[in-house]
Amino acid sequence: NLKQSINLTLLFLMLLVAPPCLALTTDKDQPIEIEADTAELDDKKNVTIYSGNVIVVQGSIRMTGEKMTVYYTEDSDLETVVMVGNPATYKQLPDKSDVYDEAEAKRMEYYNPRNLIVLINNAIVKQEGL
């Protein structure tokens, strides 16, 4: 399918041109603020689900979507975040720039151990210099 091929190509390009070292170095040290209409915590499954008008802010990072599922390890460390929306959005200010890098997709998956964001379905990436 051509559309799937294009989405995979966009993902591959994003991984090549958007290394995490370009993000503001202070973002990871900032508190994480989450807003949503509802939140459900399941300690047994190590999952928290935020639904309705989800907004996440950490430093210059801003993510929005309709639903966000956060998975934790048994030690309560962040493992994976899945944001879905129509579209889900992500933006971040790189070091030495005043122009935000932006991305959107129907589904975004963040894998904390690898510091990797995967965009799935109708993925769009906007980055200065591209």
PDB file of C-alpha atoms in Angstrom:
ATOM      1  CA  ASN A   1       0.000   0.000   0.000  1.00  0.00           C
ATOM      2  CA  LEU A   2       1.461   3.350  -1.070  1.00  0.00           C
ATOM      3  CA  LYS A   3       0.051   5.240   1.927  1.00  0.00           C
ATOM      4  CA  GLN A   4       1.648   2.794   4.383  1.00  0.00           C
ATOM      5  CA  SER A   5       4.917   3.079   2.500  1.00  0.00           C
ATOM      6  CA  ILE A   6       4.814   6.878   2.749  1.00  0.00           C
ATOM      7  CA  ASN A   7       4.078   6.700   6.491  1.00  0.00           C
ATOM      8  CA  LEU A   8       6.990   4.313   7.040  1.00  0.00           C
ATOM      9  CA  THR A   9       9.239   6.581   4.999  1.00  0.00           C
ATOM     10  CA  LEU A  10       8.216   9.589   7.103  1.00  0.00           C
ATOM     11  CA  LEU A  11       8.966   7.625  10.255  1.00  0.00           C
ATOM     12  CA  PHE A  12      12.372   6.601   8.922  1.00  0.00           C
ATOM     13  CA  LEU A  13      13.194  10.192   7.935  1.00  0.00           C
ATOM     14  CA  MET A  14      12.097  11.490  11.318  1.00  0.00           C
ATOM     15  CA  LEU A  15      14.396   9.033  13.052  1.00  0.00           C
ATOM     16  CA  LEU A  16      17.288  10.158  10.876  1.00  0.00           C
ATOM     17  CA  VAL A  17      16.825  13.917  11.137  1.00  0.00           C
ATOM     18  CA  ALA A  18      15.417  14.392  14.627  1.00  0.00           C
ATOM     19  CA  PRO A  19      17.914  12.973  17.096  1.00  0.00           C
ATOM     20  CA  PRO A  20      17.041  13.626  20.741  1.00  0.00           C
ATOM     21  CA  CYS A  21      20.246  15.627  21.223  1.00  0.00           C
ATOM     22  CA  LEU A  22      18.624  18.512  19.316  1.00  0.00           C
ATOM     23  CA  ALA A  23      15.961  19.061  21.973  1.00  0.00           C
ATOM     24  CA  LEU A  24      16.356  21.755  24.596  1.00  0.00           C
ATOM     25  CA  THR A  25      18.716  20.264  27.136  1.00  0.00           C
ATOM     26  CA  THR A  26      16.664  21.741  29.985  1.00  0.00           C
ATOM     27  CA  ASP A  27      13.362  20.076  28.968  1.00  0.00           C
ATOM     28  CA  LYS A  28      14.077  16.800  30.765  1.00  0.00           C
ATOM     29  CA  ASP A  29      14.676  18.681  34.022  1.00  0.00           C
ATOM     30  CA  GLN A  30      11.314  20.456  33.942  1.00  0.00           C
ATOM     31  CA  PRO A  31       8.183  19.210  35.736  1.00  0.00           C
ATOM     32  CA  ILE A  32       5.577  17.379  33.659  1.00  0.00           C
ATOM     33  CA  GLU A  33       2.106  18.951  33.676  1.00  0.00           C
ATOM     34  CA  ILE A  34      -0.857  16.887  32.449  1.00  0.00           C
ATOM     35  CA  GLU A  35      -4.392  18.149  31.866  1.00  0.00           C
ATOM     36  CA  ALA A  36      -7.307  15.916  30.841  1.00  0.00           C
ATOM     37  CA  ASP A  37     -11.043  15.596  31.352  1.00  0.00           C
ATOM     38  CA  THR A  38     -10.585  12.260  33.159  1.00  0.00           C
ATOM     39  CA  ALA A  39      -7.764  10.122  34.515  1.00  0.00           C
ATOM     40  CA  GLU A  40      -7.849   6.446  35.548  1.00  0.00           C
ATOM     41  CA  LEU A  41      -5.001   4.740  37.405  1.00  0.00           C
ATOM     42  CA  ASP A  42      -4.663   0.941  37.454  1.00  0.00           C
ATOM     43  CA  ASP A  43      -1.879   0.067  39.904  1.00  0.00           C
ATOM     44  CA  LYS A  44      -2.194  -3.664  39.205  1.00  0.00           C
ATOM     45  CA  LYS A  45      -1.489  -3.184  35.488  1.00  0.00           C
ATOM     46  CA  ASN A  46       0.915  -0.220  35.967  1.00  0.00           C
ATOM     47  CA  VAL A  47      -1.165   1.904  33.570  1.00  0.00           C
ATOM     48  CA  THR A  48      -2.720   5.363  33.708  1.00  0.00           C
ATOM     49  CA  ILE A  49      -5.250   6.441  31.077  1.00  0.00           C
ATOM     50  CA  TYR A  50      -6.018  10.121  30.463  1.00  0.00           C
ATOM     51  CA  SER A  51      -9.051  10.904  28.300  1.00  0.00           C
ATOM     52  CA  GLY A  52     -10.594  14.003  26.768  1.00  0.00           C
ATOM     53  CA  ASN A  53      -8.636  17.108  25.766  1.00  0.00           C
ATOM     54  CA  VAL A  54      -5.287  15.726  26.927  1.00  0.00           C
ATOM     55  CA  ILE A  55      -2.473  18.289  27.134  1.00  0.00           C
ATOM     56  CA  VAL A  56       1.045  17.425  28.316  1.00  0.00           C
ATOM     57  CA  VAL A  57       3.683  20.109  28.872  1.00  0.00           C
ATOM     58  CA  GLN A  58       7.309  19.652  29.947  1.00  0.00           C
ATOM     59  CA  GLY A  59       9.565  22.627  29.321  1.00  0.00           C
ATOM     60  CA  SER A  60       9.253  23.455  25.615  1.00  0.00           C
ATOM     61  CA  ILE A  61       7.577  20.106  24.857  1.00  0.00           C
ATOM     62  CA  ARG A  62       3.821  20.142  24.253  1.00  0.00           C
ATOM     63  CA  MET A  63       1.717  17.104  23.317  1.00  0.00           C
ATOM     64  CA  THR A  64      -2.028  17.073  22.732  1.00  0.00           C
ATOM     65  CA  GLY A  65      -4.552  14.379  21.925  1.00  0.00           C
ATOM     66  CA  GLU A  66      -7.863  12.781  22.761  1.00  0.00           C
ATOM     67  CA  LYS A  67      -6.492   9.887  24.833  1.00  0.00           C
ATOM     68  CA  MET A  68      -3.125   9.118  26.403  1.00  0.00           C
ATOM     69  CA  THR A  69      -2.136   5.792  27.929  1.00  0.00           C
ATOM     70  CA  VAL A  70       0.963   5.756  30.129  1.00  0.00           C
ATOM     71  CA  TYR A  71       2.663   2.433  30.906  1.00  0.00           C
ATOM     72  CA  TYR A  72       5.047   2.049  33.847  1.00  0.00           C
ATOM     73  CA  THR A  73       7.526  -0.643  34.829  1.00  0.00           C
ATOM     74  CA  GLU A  74       7.050  -2.646  38.032  1.00  0.00           C
ATOM     75  CA  ASP A  75       9.449  -0.128  39.638  1.00  0.00           C
ATOM     76  CA  SER A  76       7.106   2.750  38.613  1.00  0.00           C
ATOM     77  CA  ASP A  77       9.524   4.071  35.986  1.00  0.00           C
ATOM     78  CA  LEU A  78       8.050   5.471  32.780  1.00  0.00           C
ATOM     79  CA  GLU A  79       8.117   2.856  30.021  1.00  0.00           C
ATOM     80  CA  THR A  80       5.801   3.823  27.141  1.00  0.00           C
ATOM     81  CA  VAL A  81       3.331   6.612  26.332  1.00  0.00           C
ATOM     82  CA  VAL A  82       0.676   6.231  23.627  1.00  0.00           C
ATOM     83  CA  MET A  83      -1.192   9.374  22.523  1.00  0.00           C
ATOM     84  CA  VAL A  84      -4.071   9.147  20.044  1.00  0.00           C
ATOM     85  CA  GLY A  85      -6.010  11.998  18.485  1.00  0.00           C
ATOM     86  CA  ASN A  86      -7.431  13.430  15.341  1.00  0.00           C
ATOM     87  CA  PRO A  87      -4.595  14.298  15.135  1.00  0.00           C
ATOM     88  CA  ALA A  88      -2.357  13.893  18.156  1.00  0.00           C
ATOM     89  CA  THR A  89       0.259  16.669  18.108  1.00  0.00           C
ATOM     90  CA  TYR A  90       3.798  17.139  19.390  1.00  0.00           C
ATOM     91  CA  LYS A  91       6.051  20.176  19.364  1.00  0.00           C
ATOM     92  CA  GLN A  92       9.423  20.936  20.897  1.00  0.00           C
ATOM     93  CA  LEU A  93      11.904  23.775  20.736  1.00  0.00           C
ATOM     94  CA  PRO A  94      15.402  22.609  19.737  1.00  0.00           C
ATOM     95  CA  ASP A  95      18.530  24.071  21.322  1.00  0.00           C
ATOM     96  CA  LYS A  96      19.843  27.178  19.526  1.00  0.00           C
ATOM     97  CA  SER A  97      16.551  27.784  17.705  1.00  0.00           C
ATOM     98  CA  ASP A  98      13.425  29.859  18.144  1.00  0.00           C
ATOM     99  CA  VAL A  99      11.418  27.710  15.698  1.00  0.00           C
ATOM    100  CA  TYR A 100       9.535  24.688  17.033  1.00  0.00           C
ATOM    101  CA  ASP A 101       9.894  21.218  15.538  1.00  0.00           C
ATOM    102  CA  GLU A 102       6.368  19.866  15.122  1.00  0.00           C
ATOM    103  CA  ALA A 103       4.771  16.502  14.409  1.00  0.00           C
ATOM    104  CA  GLU A 104       1.278  15.137  14.133  1.00  0.00           C
ATOM    105  CA  ALA A 105      -0.291  11.734  13.544  1.00  0.00           C
ATOM    106  CA  LYS A 106      -3.368   9.753  14.489  1.00  0.00           C
ATOM    107  CA  ARG A 107      -1.198   7.805  16.953  1.00  0.00           C
ATOM    108  CA  MET A 108       2.112   8.633  18.621  1.00  0.00           C
ATOM    109  CA  GLU A 109       4.110   6.167  20.664  1.00  0.00           C
ATOM    110  CA  TYR A 110       6.966   7.266  22.923  1.00  0.00           C
ATOM    111  CA  TYR A 111       9.395   4.592  24.128  1.00  0.00           C
ATOM    112  CA  ASN A 112      11.270   5.999  27.111  1.00  0.00           C
ATOM    113  CA  PRO A 113      14.145   3.475  27.315  1.00  0.00           C
ATOM    114  CA  ARG A 114      15.106   4.332  23.712  1.00  0.00           C
ATOM    115  CA  ASN A 115      13.983   8.009  23.783  1.00  0.00           C
ATOM    116  CA  LEU A 116      12.073   7.272  20.569  1.00  0.00           C
ATOM    117  CA  ILE A 117       8.823   8.711  19.194  1.00  0.00           C
ATOM    118  CA  VAL A 118       6.983   6.705  16.535  1.00  0.00           C
ATOM    119  CA  LEU A 119       4.292   8.413  14.431  1.00  0.00           C
ATOM    120  CA  ILE A 120       1.565   6.157  13.032  1.00  0.00           C
ATOM    121  CA  ASN A 121      -1.128   7.025  10.436  1.00  0.00           C
ATOM    122  CA  ASN A 122      -1.179  10.349   8.584  1.00  0.00           C
ATOM    123  CA  ALA A 123       2.202  11.334  10.011  1.00  0.00           C
ATOM    124  CA  ILE A 124       3.502  14.836   9.330  1.00  0.00           C
ATOM    125  CA  VAL A 125       6.833  16.231  10.553  1.00  0.00           C
ATOM    126  CA  LYS A 126       7.817  19.904  10.312  1.00  0.00           C
ATOM    127  CA  GLN A 127      11.402  20.710  11.168  1.00  0.00           C
ATOM    128  CA  GLU A 128      13.465  23.809  10.449  1.00  0.00           C
ATOM    129  CA  GLY A 129      15.793  23.190   7.530  1.00  0.00           C
ATOM    130  CA  LEU A 130      13.683  20.452   5.935  1.00  0.00           C
TER     131      LEU A 130
END
